[in-house]
Amino acid sequence: MIENLTAAAYLAAGALFIFSLRWMSHPKTARRGVVAGVAGMTAAVGGTLLHPEIVGFEWIAIAVVIGTAIGVPLSRVALTAVPQRTAISHAFGGLAAGLVGTAKYILWLPEGELTGFRMGAISLEVLLGFLTFTGSLMAAGKLQEVIPTRPITYRGQNVINLGLLGVALLCGIGLVLDPTQWFLFPLLIGLSLAFGVLLIIPIGGADMPTVISLLNSYAGLAAVAMGYVLENKVLIIAGALDGASGLILSIIMCRAMNRSFSNVLFGAFGQVQGGPADAVERKPVKSATAQDVAELLELAREVVIVPGYGLAVAQAQHRAFELYEQLTKRGIRCRFAIHPVAGRMPGHMNVLLAEANVPYDALVEMDDINPDLGQVDVAIVVGANDVVNPAARHDKSSPIYGMPIIDVDKCKTVIANKRTMNPGFAGIDNELYTADNTLMLFGDAKAALGDVVKALSGESGLGH
Amino acid sequence: MIENLTAAAYLAAGALFIFSLRWMSHPKTARRGVVAGVAGMTAAVGGTLLHPEIVGFEWIAIAVVIGTAIGVPLSRVALTAVPQRTAISHAFGGLAAGLVGTAKYILWLPEGELTGFRMGAISLEVLLGFLTFTGSLMAAGKLQEVIPTRPITYRGQNVINLGLLGVALLCGIGLVLDPTQWFLFPLLIGLSLAFGVLLIIPIGGADMPTVISLLNSYAGLAAVAMGYVLENKVLIIAGALDGASGLILSIIMCRAMNRSFSNVLFGAFGQVQGGPADAVERKPVKSATAQDVAELLELAREVVIVPGYGLAVAQAQHRAFELYEQLTKRGIRCRFAIHPVAGRMPGHMNVLLAEANVPYDALVEMDDINPDLGQVDVAIVVGANDVVNPAARHDKSSPIYGMPIIDVDKCKTVIANKRTMNPGFAGIDNELYTADNTLMLFGDAKAALGDVVKALSGESGLGH
Amino acid sequence: MHSVDFWSMTFVFMLAAFVGFDVIRNVSRLLHTPLMSLTNAISAIAVVGSIIIAGEQKTTLSTVLGTIAVAASVTNIVSGFLITDRMLKMFHQQGQKR
Amino acid sequence: MHSVDFWSMTFVFMLAAFVGFDVIRNVSRLLHTPLMSLTNAISAIAVVGSIIIAGEQKTTLSTVLGTIAVAASVTNIVSGFLITDRMLKMFHQQGQKR
Ligand SMILES: NC(=O)c1ccc[n+]([C@@H]2O[C@H](COP(=O)([O-])OP(=O)(O)OC[C@H]3O[C@@H](n4cnc5c(N)ncnc54)[C@H](OP(=O)(O)O)[C@@H]3O)[C@@H](O)[C@H]2O)c1
Ligand SMILES: NC(=O)c1ccc[n+]([C@@H]2O[C@H](COP(=O)([O-])OP(=O)(O)OC[C@H]3O[C@@H](n4cnc5c(N)ncnc54)[C@H](OP(=O)(O)O)[C@@H]3O)[C@@H](O)[C@H]2O)c1
């Protein structure tokens, strides 16, 4: 009877998780998705608590209190710290999977319950769990810049890493053949932990979002392995959903950057190549003041704002919203053009601008806005660089060649805001800044946009 | 070992069926979908033949020969007979499910293997299987017009039908409670067979496509029930896929007709309400000759052809293609506007026109073409009626009010081809024909379009 | 049937239903007629059950029923796949040879 | 583990993977950041395994490991759902009140 209750609860949990993700297909239903997720998790936990093997709830209760005490503050971080938070969370997930696998090994070893299949599943779970643990911690460290963000590479690195992984797999195989060779188990754990660290070291801080997504996928697969170990189908479903999600997001990122997985994992792309000092004889740039920009905008009928990583760094989203409001008030059509990899994580710009109250129907995806750009009078590029670099379209020698970009150079006038002439994430110059129809608006995005808004509202007084 | 082989084959079959349907998402990959389907079926059959319980293959071989002998000619029917063929096929599917359920009952009864759960699943399988069998045969008969197509209704019909279903369900419950009450089993079969017939009698011939789709869904559910009986997961997967497909297609049809399921099943809609004789004082219509039409077309820059059921009846698709070719050759942009329920089955127009060599990129869905119709010079409505009836937009008292239509009345000129002023499927008048910008081209679609093509090519001789 | 098996089946059914709805919703409207005949062929999966009944030859009656069921299913498989392919062959793009 | 169970698991995995790919592909690009935290919360389903280990209290070591695992999972559940909801609350349409 209780068995059936538990099974029904797990079935419901699986269905609820699926609905949860389905409802993320549109902002209108997305919050319902969270409710479904919470309901699913409640069903899964409830069904588990019915398990007759559970003899005492005290430790569970203590753990829940601790988890809640850590979890609540962790959910209140600033939006700019969301990538780090996600990474830390993956670390916790990996740790849990690894520990459950370890506990199962310890419990089943004396009972002689370790069939080859179980041992294999446990080995996989432990490997994936612990490498996700240290890998995610490293990723979080790089994102928080506690650990140097530049890729650390040395000769033979890939050979060493793959060798380590190979030895770990051999340990797993050894255990499958004879689970009583218990010394192999701590070795497997140690190697997994070490592999997680070494895997991340050669990857630049800026590639961390892709890596985090991949780690998400690994965490999902660890849950699947745990599902096989515990013969629990809700673990398999939830794990598969996560695995798919992580994989798809990293594929989207790689595609939008026109790079391959192996290039991200082994390419050490995050380095500034050459750097601005090397750049020889740059064409002169035309620079403008906030007042100039305001005057230009007043004459425009259609304006597009292209936000990038700089907007996030400067926390300039609220100024961007004020600018949007000023323009809309004057009857100027104003939209935001969102590149899929603008910023440092998928959907980065969307959350930031949503936080600043920008309605989501004003956020237009690259593919939808590109055809319209010929009709746009002024494009304002705010702290974006690579995602608007025309070299991606025509310069076959450019490292970003082939990456789809927002074609702001087709707009009548481009205003580009950044602090210096330094390159962005990809470390390359951007001919957009020296184009004839581009005006540079130098300065921190928050301050610069603020000045433009002030100039706009001061002049006309419409908003007062 | 063999068990594992079978299980692996079933797993592969399940995955292949899913790929098969996924690849139907685009005509480019669709033929690959058939290959995947065949591969999946081969894997499933192969895995089954490995079953150690199978002691002799002679009957299986004979059955395969018979099935192939019937199947091959059945696949060669004319495209207009496809709905009937599908219905007959569903009948075979239902029969197979019902017979397997019956055989399992007969085999398990003396062995005492009939647990309550198994008995319940068998009852469901038998009920769904046999009602699909007779229901589909009736539907095929109505479509082939072997059986009178008009709905046959009488007072208390719904009560009798539901009563019959209720008794059948009671038989099932009785069997679950005590499977040895074997006389209940033939009663259940008989009631299921009768219910299938009675279910279809009150439904008009023209509603058969929706009914067929629903029966497809039932056949899928019968396979699912068989899966539970035989504890076979590939049956459950394939059955669920079919169940979903039938349900979605019937929902699409109902929505496109702006009707509810219960209206289709109990509404006896297929009757001609009032009929043309009742129609009082119709506005005069303007009629045109093929020559007039050809002259109009020569001056057009953009033409849309709207095919309907009459095109299928007249087998005029080849003429329509010739017209399309003539126009395209002259540099006139010509497209086909496809309403989701034009014709008598979902996708009817698409297959017909594809058969006549029209490229699928010239077939545009209603929602995509409606916004463009204001710019269209000439719309040629070929044997379509309800799907272009503007009453659906504004006349709240019309039975088709709310049904989305192709807004041909927004085109500069409309040419409507049909044989008479008789109404179409819904049995109502169409104000489009009396509109100021409409010209009627009376006659059989094949002949009429043929004349237009002749007039066009004769005049200019461009094609010669 | 053990309750474990029942739940396994039910998990599979739940997931397959989700897959089915997603997959079918994405089928091109162009192809709804071939879709009907393709699912028709796939629903002939009942052949799996029929083969076992016809092959295990436990009683004459069950063998006869099984044999008829196999014949009916094979009819669907053969005609379903053949006609689907026949229809799909007709679809071609602008300028594309057949 | 019986081979029957293994195959049940594998069917569930195969189907869940299909569902996962279809569902995630349909997630709005607008919501990719909240999606990451939502899947993060869902992947804390490891709590199910952790609770059993922590609750069956078979050995001290296993109880300790289980307890840590529960704490880690609960952290993810709590923070994952809360931050997702926090982010989603920010999204609103033109003219729509918050
Ligand atoms: N979104 C993702 O998921 C993701 C994942 C991995 C990698 N990436 C990569 O990240 C890059 C994103 O492109 P992006 O155009 O958004 O950014 P970007 O190319 O990195 O450029 C950001 C620009 O912002 C400027 N900036 C920095 N701080 C600023 C401030 N306080 N005020 C004003 N400007 C400031 C910088 O110039 P100054 O220093 O001169 O001010 C810099 O040129 C792409 O190359 C993409 O491939 C994205
Ligand atoms: N497609 C589906 O899946 C489906 C399913 C169920 C129901 N339906 C229903 O079927 C209807 C389909 O609309 P529709 O506009 O395609 O068809 P319709 O409304 O039934 O009209 C067909 C027209 O074709 C004309 N016609 C018949 N034979 C002809 C011939 N040989 N040459 C020229 N014209 C001929 C008829 O007029 P004359 O007799 O004057 O020639 C009739 O007005 C809708 O009401 C829809 O709800 C469709």
XYZ file of N, CA and C in Angstrom, chain B residues 144-333:
570
model
N -17.328 5.676 -48.159
C -17.411 5.053 -49.482
C -18.844 5.144 -50.019
N -19.735 5.652 -49.183
C -21.155 5.787 -49.523
C -21.810 4.451 -49.833
N -21.300 3.402 -49.186
C -21.950 2.100 -49.230
C -23.121 2.126 -48.238
N -22.897 2.857 -47.169
C -23.915 3.039 -46.133
C -24.419 4.469 -46.298
N -25.715 4.729 -46.088
C -26.204 6.105 -46.229
C -25.396 7.067 -45.375
N -24.970 8.163 -45.972
C -24.056 9.058 -45.249
C -24.792 9.987 -44.303
N -26.110 10.157 -44.511
C -26.771 11.140 -43.656
C -26.875 10.576 -42.243
N -26.832 11.423 -41.255
C -26.938 10.964 -39.868
C -28.311 10.372 -39.622
N -28.351 9.232 -38.962
C -29.628 8.599 -38.635
C -29.868 8.827 -37.156
N -30.862 9.609 -36.860
C -31.112 9.931 -35.448
C -32.519 9.522 -35.072
N -32.700 9.242 -33.813
C -34.032 8.958 -33.282
C -34.042 9.397 -31.829
N -35.207 9.532 -31.323
C -35.362 10.021 -29.955
C -34.720 9.043 -28.948
N -34.032 9.578 -27.972
C -33.459 8.734 -26.929
C -32.194 8.020 -27.359
N -31.681 8.386 -28.524
C -30.503 7.715 -29.062
C -29.299 7.765 -28.104
N -29.022 8.978 -27.615
C -27.858 9.122 -26.739
C -28.023 8.300 -25.468
N -29.262 8.242 -24.969
C -29.514 7.454 -23.754
C -29.228 5.985 -24.032
N -29.730 5.502 -25.168
C -29.519 4.094 -25.502
C -28.017 3.803 -25.650
N -27.310 4.675 -26.390
C -25.883 4.434 -26.602
C -25.118 4.415 -25.287
N -25.376 5.424 -24.468
C -24.647 5.486 -23.202
C -25.024 4.301 -22.323
N -26.303 3.893 -22.390
C -26.745 2.728 -21.620
C -25.963 1.488 -22.018
N -25.827 1.311 -23.335
C -25.097 0.157 -23.856
C -23.656 0.155 -23.354
N -23.033 1.335 -23.438
C -21.654 1.445 -22.966
C -21.595 1.113 -21.481
N -22.584 1.605 -20.737
C -22.626 1.340 -19.305
C -22.708 -0.154 -19.015
N -23.567 -0.857 -19.754
C -23.691 -2.309 -19.539
C -22.365 -2.999 -19.864
N -21.719 -2.556 -20.963
C -20.421 -3.146 -21.319
C -19.424 -2.948 -20.187
N -19.415 -1.743 -19.628
C -18.487 -1.480 -18.532
C -18.829 -2.356 -17.327
N -20.135 -2.540 -17.067
C -20.525 -3.398 -15.954
C -20.031 -4.830 -16.160
N -20.125 -5.317 -17.410
C -19.584 -6.647 -17.710
C -18.106 -6.699 -17.338
N -17.386 -5.661 -17.744
C -15.952 -5.609 -17.436
C -15.721 -5.667 -15.940
N -16.505 -4.876 -15.197
C -16.336 -4.851 -13.742
C -16.654 -6.217 -13.162
N -17.743 -6.832 -13.665
C -18.097 -8.175 -13.204
C -16.942 -9.145 -13.414
N -16.309 -9.053 -14.578
C -15.189 -9.953 -14.873
C -14.001 -9.684 -13.958
N -13.768 -8.413 -13.642
C -12.653 -8.090 -12.753
C -12.909 -8.729 -11.387
N -14.164 -8.626 -10.927
C -14.498 -9.177 -9.616
C -14.416 -10.702 -9.619
N -14.863 -11.303 -10.714
C -14.785 -12.770 -10.788
C -14.584 -13.197 -12.243
N -13.331 -13.392 -12.631
C -13.030 -13.691 -14.033
C -13.650 -14.996 -14.509
N -14.060 -15.862 -13.584
C -14.595 -17.160 -14.021
C -16.028 -17.046 -14.530
N -16.671 -15.903 -14.337
C -18.007 -15.684 -14.916
C -17.853 -15.520 -16.426
N -17.462 -16.613 -17.073
C -17.000 -16.478 -18.455
C -18.067 -15.999 -19.429
N -19.366 -16.230 -19.091
C -20.431 -15.802 -20.030
C -20.431 -14.287 -20.212
N -19.854 -13.568 -19.231
C -19.797 -12.113 -19.354
C -18.889 -11.688 -20.507
N -17.927 -12.561 -20.830
C -16.923 -12.152 -21.819
C -17.509 -12.006 -23.223
N -18.211 -13.048 -23.743
C -18.847 -12.847 -25.055
C -19.865 -11.700 -25.033
N -20.516 -11.515 -23.894
C -21.459 -10.400 -23.780
C -20.710 -9.082 -23.983
N -19.560 -8.980 -23.330
C -18.738 -7.774 -23.458
C -18.355 -7.547 -24.922
N -17.933 -8.633 -25.580
C -17.544 -8.506 -26.986
C -18.721 -8.023 -27.819
N -19.875 -8.678 -27.619
C -21.053 -8.307 -28.404
C -21.437 -6.852 -28.181
N -21.433 -6.430 -26.937
C -21.809 -5.052 -26.642
C -20.825 -4.072 -27.276
N -19.543 -4.411 -27.241
C -18.537 -3.522 -27.823
C -18.772 -3.382 -29.314
N -19.015 -4.515 -29.972
C -19.260 -4.488 -31.413
C -20.489 -3.632 -31.715
N -21.545 -3.840 -30.934
C -22.780 -3.081 -31.176
C -22.561 -1.603 -30.899
N -21.862 -1.304 -29.849
C -21.640 0.097 -29.500
C -20.908 0.825 -30.624
N -19.916 0.147 -31.220
C -19.175 0.748 -32.332
C -20.110 1.164 -33.460
N -21.072 0.292 -33.766
C -22.009 0.604 -34.854
C -22.904 1.778 -34.474
N -23.504 1.683 -33.280
C -24.475 2.701 -32.874
C -23.828 4.074 -32.714
N -22.548 4.061 -32.339
C -21.834 5.324 -32.136
C -21.758 6.116 -33.436
N -21.608 5.405 -34.550
C -21.364 6.082 -35.822
C -22.666 6.449 -36.524
N -23.710 5.658 -36.308
C -24.978 5.885 -37.025
C -25.446 7.342 -37.003
N -25.451 8.007 -35.849
C -26.008 9.369 -35.862
C -25.056 10.423 -36.411
N -23.864 10.025 -36.846
C -22.897 11.039 -37.284
C -22.903 11.106 -38.800
N -22.973 12.316 -39.330
C -23.043 12.511 -40.770
C -21.750 12.109 -41.458
N -21.850 11.690 -42.706
C -20.691 11.237 -43.467
C -19.571 12.255 -43.470
N -19.962 13.528 -43.491
C -18.942 14.566 -43.611
C -18.159 14.747 -42.323
N -18.691 14.265 -41.221
C -17.957 14.360 -39.958
C -17.024 13.178 -39.760
N -17.019 12.277 -40.716
C -16.220 11.060 -40.562
C -14.732 11.321 -40.305
N -14.110 12.336 -40.949
C -12.674 12.521 -40.689
C -12.368 12.718 -39.211
N -13.175 13.533 -38.550
C -12.951 13.743 -37.121
C -13.137 12.429 -36.374
N -14.169 11.692 -36.780
C -14.445 10.423 -36.112
C -13.297 9.448 -36.337
N -12.796 9.414 -37.562
C -11.683 8.503 -37.854
C -10.480 8.821 -36.980
N -10.250 10.114 -36.818
C -9.124 10.513 -35.992
C -9.330 10.061 -34.554
N -10.557 10.213 -34.085
C -10.837 9.753 -32.725
C -10.656 8.240 -32.618
N -11.093 7.529 -33.658
C -10.937 6.074 -33.626
C -9.458 5.696 -33.648
N -8.657 6.489 -34.347
C -7.207 6.284 -34.319
C -6.720 6.349 -32.880
N -7.229 7.342 -32.173
C -6.847 7.510 -30.785
C -7.264 6.290 -29.957
N -8.488 5.796 -30.193
C -8.946 4.608 -29.466
C -8.062 3.402 -29.779
N -7.719 3.243 -31.066
C -6.867 2.114 -31.442
C -5.548 2.194 -30.689
N -5.021 3.421 -30.562
C -3.792 3.602 -29.797
C -3.981 3.179 -28.351
N -5.097 3.593 -27.758
C -5.334 3.237 -26.355
C -5.520 1.730 -26.188
N -6.127 1.094 -27.204
C -6.249 -0.367 -27.132
C -4.859 -1.003 -27.102
N -3.937 -0.447 -27.904
C -2.562 -0.977 -27.888
C -1.926 -0.759 -26.522
N -2.203 0.401 -25.908
C -1.666 0.642 -24.569
C -2.193 -0.407 -23.596
N -3.504 -0.660 -23.668
C -4.095 -1.657 -22.767
C -3.449 -3.019 -23.008
N -3.218 -3.351 -24.290
C -2.544 -4.610 -24.601
C -1.146 -4.629 -23.976
N -0.483 -3.480 -24.006
C 0.843 -3.376 -23.391
C 0.791 -3.711 -21.911
N -0.226 -3.198 -21.222
C -0.370 -3.525 -19.805
C -0.631 -5.022 -19.627
N -1.477 -5.590 -20.506
C -1.798 -7.014 -20.388
C -0.539 -7.852 -20.583
N 0.220 -7.536 -21.629
C 1.388 -8.355 -21.962
C 2.658 -7.856 -21.281
N 2.527 -6.804 -20.473
C 3.695 -6.197 -19.829
C 4.771 -5.881 -20.842
N 4.345 -5.214 -21.903
C 5.258 -4.933 -23.003
C 5.307 -3.431 -23.246
N 6.493 -2.858 -23.052
C 6.587 -1.391 -23.059
C 6.535 -0.789 -24.446
N 6.957 -1.552 -25.460
C 6.937 -0.943 -26.797
C 5.497 -0.766 -27.252
N 4.610 -1.647 -26.814
C 3.192 -1.471 -27.117
C 2.669 -0.192 -26.472
N 3.119 0.049 -25.256
C 2.645 1.248 -24.563
C 3.131 2.501 -25.275
N 4.405 2.494 -25.680
C 4.948 3.683 -26.345
C 4.218 3.934 -27.661
N 4.166 2.893 -28.509
C 3.528 3.087 -29.813
C 2.067 3.459 -29.628
N 1.400 2.826 -28.686
C -0.001 3.139 -28.447
C -0.187 4.580 -27.992
N 0.695 5.037 -27.103
C 0.565 6.407 -26.609
C 0.817 7.403 -27.743
N 1.782 7.103 -28.606
C 2.049 8.001 -29.736
C 0.814 8.111 -30.621
N 0.189 6.965 -30.923
C -1.011 6.985 -31.751
C -2.154 7.684 -31.070
N -2.313 7.389 -29.795
C -3.391 8.022 -29.051
C -3.248 9.531 -29.118
N -2.023 10.021 -28.915
C -1.783 11.464 -28.959
C -2.066 12.002 -30.351
N -1.604 11.279 -31.363
C -1.769 11.760 -32.725
C -3.248 11.896 -33.069
N -4.032 10.846 -32.811
C -5.456 10.903 -33.134
C -6.152 12.030 -32.398
N -5.819 12.158 -31.126
C -6.470 13.188 -30.327
C -6.140 14.577 -30.861
N -4.854 14.812 -31.136
C -4.463 16.153 -31.590
C -5.099 16.471 -32.931
N -5.093 15.516 -33.858
C -5.691 15.793 -35.160
C -7.180 16.082 -35.013
N -7.873 15.346 -34.160
C -9.306 15.651 -34.059
C -9.530 16.988 -33.367
N -8.651 17.328 -32.419
C -8.785 18.643 -31.796
C -8.559 19.745 -32.834
N -7.533 19.558 -33.673
C -7.256 20.565 -34.707
C -8.475 20.727 -35.614
N -9.065 19.599 -36.009
C -10.220 19.690 -36.896
C -11.379 20.403 -36.205
N -11.660 20.000 -34.961
C -12.762 20.634 -34.239
C -12.513 22.127 -34.118
N -11.285 22.504 -33.782
C -10.994 23.912 -33.603
C -11.160 24.687 -34.896
N -10.653 24.100 -35.977
C -10.731 24.796 -37.250
C -12.181 24.898 -37.713
N -13.051 24.021 -37.212
C -14.462 24.121 -37.564
C -15.221 24.873 -36.484
N -14.499 25.293 -35.439
C -15.108 25.991 -34.309
C -16.232 25.167 -33.679
N -16.018 23.882 -33.557
C -17.023 23.021 -32.934
C -16.398 22.236 -31.789
N -17.261 21.710 -30.922
C -16.736 20.930 -29.802
C -16.822 19.446 -30.146
N -16.093 18.641 -29.405
C -16.147 17.194 -29.577
C -17.569 16.677 -29.484
N -18.272 17.132 -28.441
C -19.596 16.571 -28.217
C -20.521 16.976 -29.356
N -20.268 18.151 -29.924
C -21.078 18.559 -31.073
C -20.864 17.606 -32.237
N -19.594 17.212 -32.455
C -19.317 16.277 -33.546
C -19.963 14.931 -33.261
N -19.812 14.444 -32.020
C -20.257 13.094 -31.706
C -21.765 12.988 -31.546
N -22.393 14.045 -31.019
C -23.826 13.926 -30.741
C -24.660 14.949 -31.512
N -23.988 15.791 -32.278
C -24.703 16.931 -32.839
C -25.416 16.666 -34.149
N -25.112 15.564 -34.824
C -25.728 15.264 -36.113
C -25.683 16.478 -37.031
N -24.470 16.973 -37.245
C -24.253 18.242 -37.921
C -24.305 18.089 -39.429
N -24.020 16.879 -39.882
C -23.840 16.671 -41.317
C -25.088 16.885 -42.168
N -26.243 17.066 -41.515
C -27.459 17.290 -42.302
C -27.427 18.645 -42.991
N -27.990 18.698 -44.158
C -28.155 19.994 -44.805
C -29.328 20.683 -44.132
N -29.032 21.793 -43.439
C -30.098 22.460 -42.696
C -30.895 23.359 -43.625
N -32.141 23.043 -43.748
C -32.984 23.863 -44.626
C -32.728 23.529 -46.077
N -31.524 23.654 -46.507
C -31.213 23.326 -47.895
C -31.471 24.508 -48.799
N -30.985 24.441 -50.000
C -31.017 25.583 -50.898
C -32.450 25.983 -51.280
N -33.387 25.021 -51.248
C -34.757 25.324 -51.663
C -35.361 26.409 -50.779
N -35.001 26.375 -49.487
C -35.568 27.337 -48.553
C -35.035 28.749 -48.745
N -33.857 28.854 -49.281
C -33.193 30.146 -49.338
C -34.051 31.143 -50.106
N -34.447 32.198 -49.436
C -35.325 33.176 -50.077
C -34.519 34.316 -50.685
N -35.048 34.843 -51.724
C -34.510 35.981 -52.475
C -33.003 36.181 -52.275
N -32.268 35.516 -53.092
C -30.834 35.646 -53.086
C -30.450 36.855 -53.938
N -29.427 37.541 -53.534
C -28.940 38.646 -54.371
C -28.457 38.067 -55.700
N -28.508 38.830 -56.774
C -28.058 38.300 -58.057
C -26.547 38.076 -58.040
N -26.094 37.098 -58.813
C -24.650 36.843 -58.879
C -24.145 37.251 -60.254
N -22.884 37.634 -60.309
C -22.264 37.935 -61.593
C -21.520 36.699 -62.039
N -21.733 36.311 -63.257
C -21.085 35.092 -63.702
C -20.105 35.438 -64.822
N -19.051 34.652 -64.922
C -18.005 34.961 -65.891
C -17.682 33.721 -66.706
N -17.078 33.909 -67.870
C -16.630 32.777 -68.684
C -15.146 32.559 -68.444
N -14.673 31.415 -68.902
C -13.250 31.113 -68.764
C -12.422 32.200 -69.437
N -12.917 32.698 -70.559
C -12.202 33.736 -71.301
C -12.056 35.004 -70.442
N -13.177 35.407 -69.802
C -13.136 36.574 -68.912
C -12.078 36.380 -67.834
N -12.109 35.188 -67.255
C -11.189 34.914 -66.152
C -9.755 35.008 -66.638
N -9.501 34.422 -67.798
C -8.135 34.442 -68.336
C -7.671 35.877 -68.531
N -8.563 36.738 -69.021
C -8.171 38.129 -69.256
C -7.844 38.836 -67.957
N -8.689 38.566 -66.944
C -8.442 39.141 -65.627
C -7.082 38.713 -65.081
N -6.801 37.425 -65.247
C -5.558 36.881 -64.677
C -4.335 37.495 -65.352
N -4.464 37.736 -66.651
C -3.306 38.260 -67.380
C -2.870 39.612 -66.850
N -3.841 40.350 -66.294
C -3.529 41.687 -65.798
C -3.046 41.666 -64.344
N -3.155 40.506 -63.698
C -2.855 40.443 -62.265
C -1.352 40.374 -62.030
N -0.958 40.838 -60.836
C 0.436 40.667 -60.444
C 0.553 39.588 -59.370
N -0.510 39.412 -58.627
C -0.455 38.429 -57.553
C -1.785 37.679 -57.493
N -1.700 36.348 -57.555
C -2.896 35.511 -57.586
C -2.823 34.480 -56.465
N -3.967 34.215 -55.846
C -4.029 33.156 -54.833
C -5.116 32.170 -55.235
N -4.787 30.882 -55.207
C -5.783 29.858 -55.504
C -6.211 29.215 -54.188
N -7.519 29.160 -53.938
C -8.020 28.565 -52.694
C -8.758 27.281 -53.039
N -8.133 26.122 -52.828
C -8.794 24.873 -53.172
C -9.669 24.384 -52.023
N -10.718 23.668 -52.364
C -11.598 23.091 -51.351
C -12.042 21.713 -51.786
N -13.051 21.227 -51.094
C -13.503 19.858 -51.312
C -13.857 19.588 -52.774
N -14.425 20.599 -53.450
C -14.813 20.423 -54.850
C -13.628 20.080 -55.748
N -12.462 20.624 -55.435
C -11.262 20.292 -56.208
C -10.964 18.806 -56.096
N -11.136 18.275 -54.879
C -10.881 16.856 -54.684
C -11.901 16.014 -55.433
N -13.187 16.392 -55.317
C -14.249 15.631 -55.973
C -14.017 15.599 -57.485
N -13.662 16.766 -58.026
C -13.509 16.866 -59.473
C -12.154 16.340 -59.937
N -11.270 15.992 -58.980
C -9.905 15.573 -59.350
C -9.240 16.650 -60.203
N -9.409 17.895 -59.787
C -8.955 19.013 -60.611
C -7.552 19.486 -60.243
N -6.860 18.707 -59.422
C -5.558 19.183 -58.952
C -4.547 19.379 -60.077
N -4.634 18.538 -61.103
C -3.665 18.667 -62.205
C -3.927 19.942 -62.998
N -5.244 20.256 -63.174
C -5.567 21.514 -63.859
C -5.074 22.695 -63.039
N -5.237 22.587 -61.728
C -4.800 23.672 -60.851
C -3.299 23.884 -60.998
N -2.577 22.786 -61.130
C -1.133 22.907 -61.300
C -0.811 23.586 -62.624
N -1.544 23.211 -63.672
C -1.290 23.833 -64.976
C -1.538 25.340 -64.907
N -2.605 25.698 -64.216
C -2.900 27.116 -64.047
C -1.754 27.806 -63.314
N -1.309 27.168 -62.232
C -0.177 27.703 -61.457
C 1.044 27.900 -62.351
N 1.291 26.913 -63.193
C 2.459 26.988 -64.083
C 2.328 28.122 -65.089
N 1.140 28.197 -65.697
C 0.887 29.258 -66.678
C 1.150 30.625 -66.060
N 0.617 30.810 -64.852
C 0.746 32.113 -64.210
C 2.202 32.389 -63.850
N 2.848 31.400 -63.258
C 4.234 31.583 -62.825
C 5.117 31.924 -64.027
N 4.857 31.243 -65.123
C 5.643 31.475 -66.338
C 5.568 32.926 -66.790
N 4.383 33.518 -66.584
C 4.203 34.915 -66.986
C 4.736 35.884 -65.945
N 5.376 35.378 -64.913
C 5.901 36.277 -63.885
C 4.836 36.740 -62.899
N 3.671 36.117 -62.947
C 2.642 36.452 -61.963
C 2.878 35.578 -60.737
N 2.909 36.210 -59.578
C 3.139 35.424 -58.369
C 1.870 34.656 -58.039
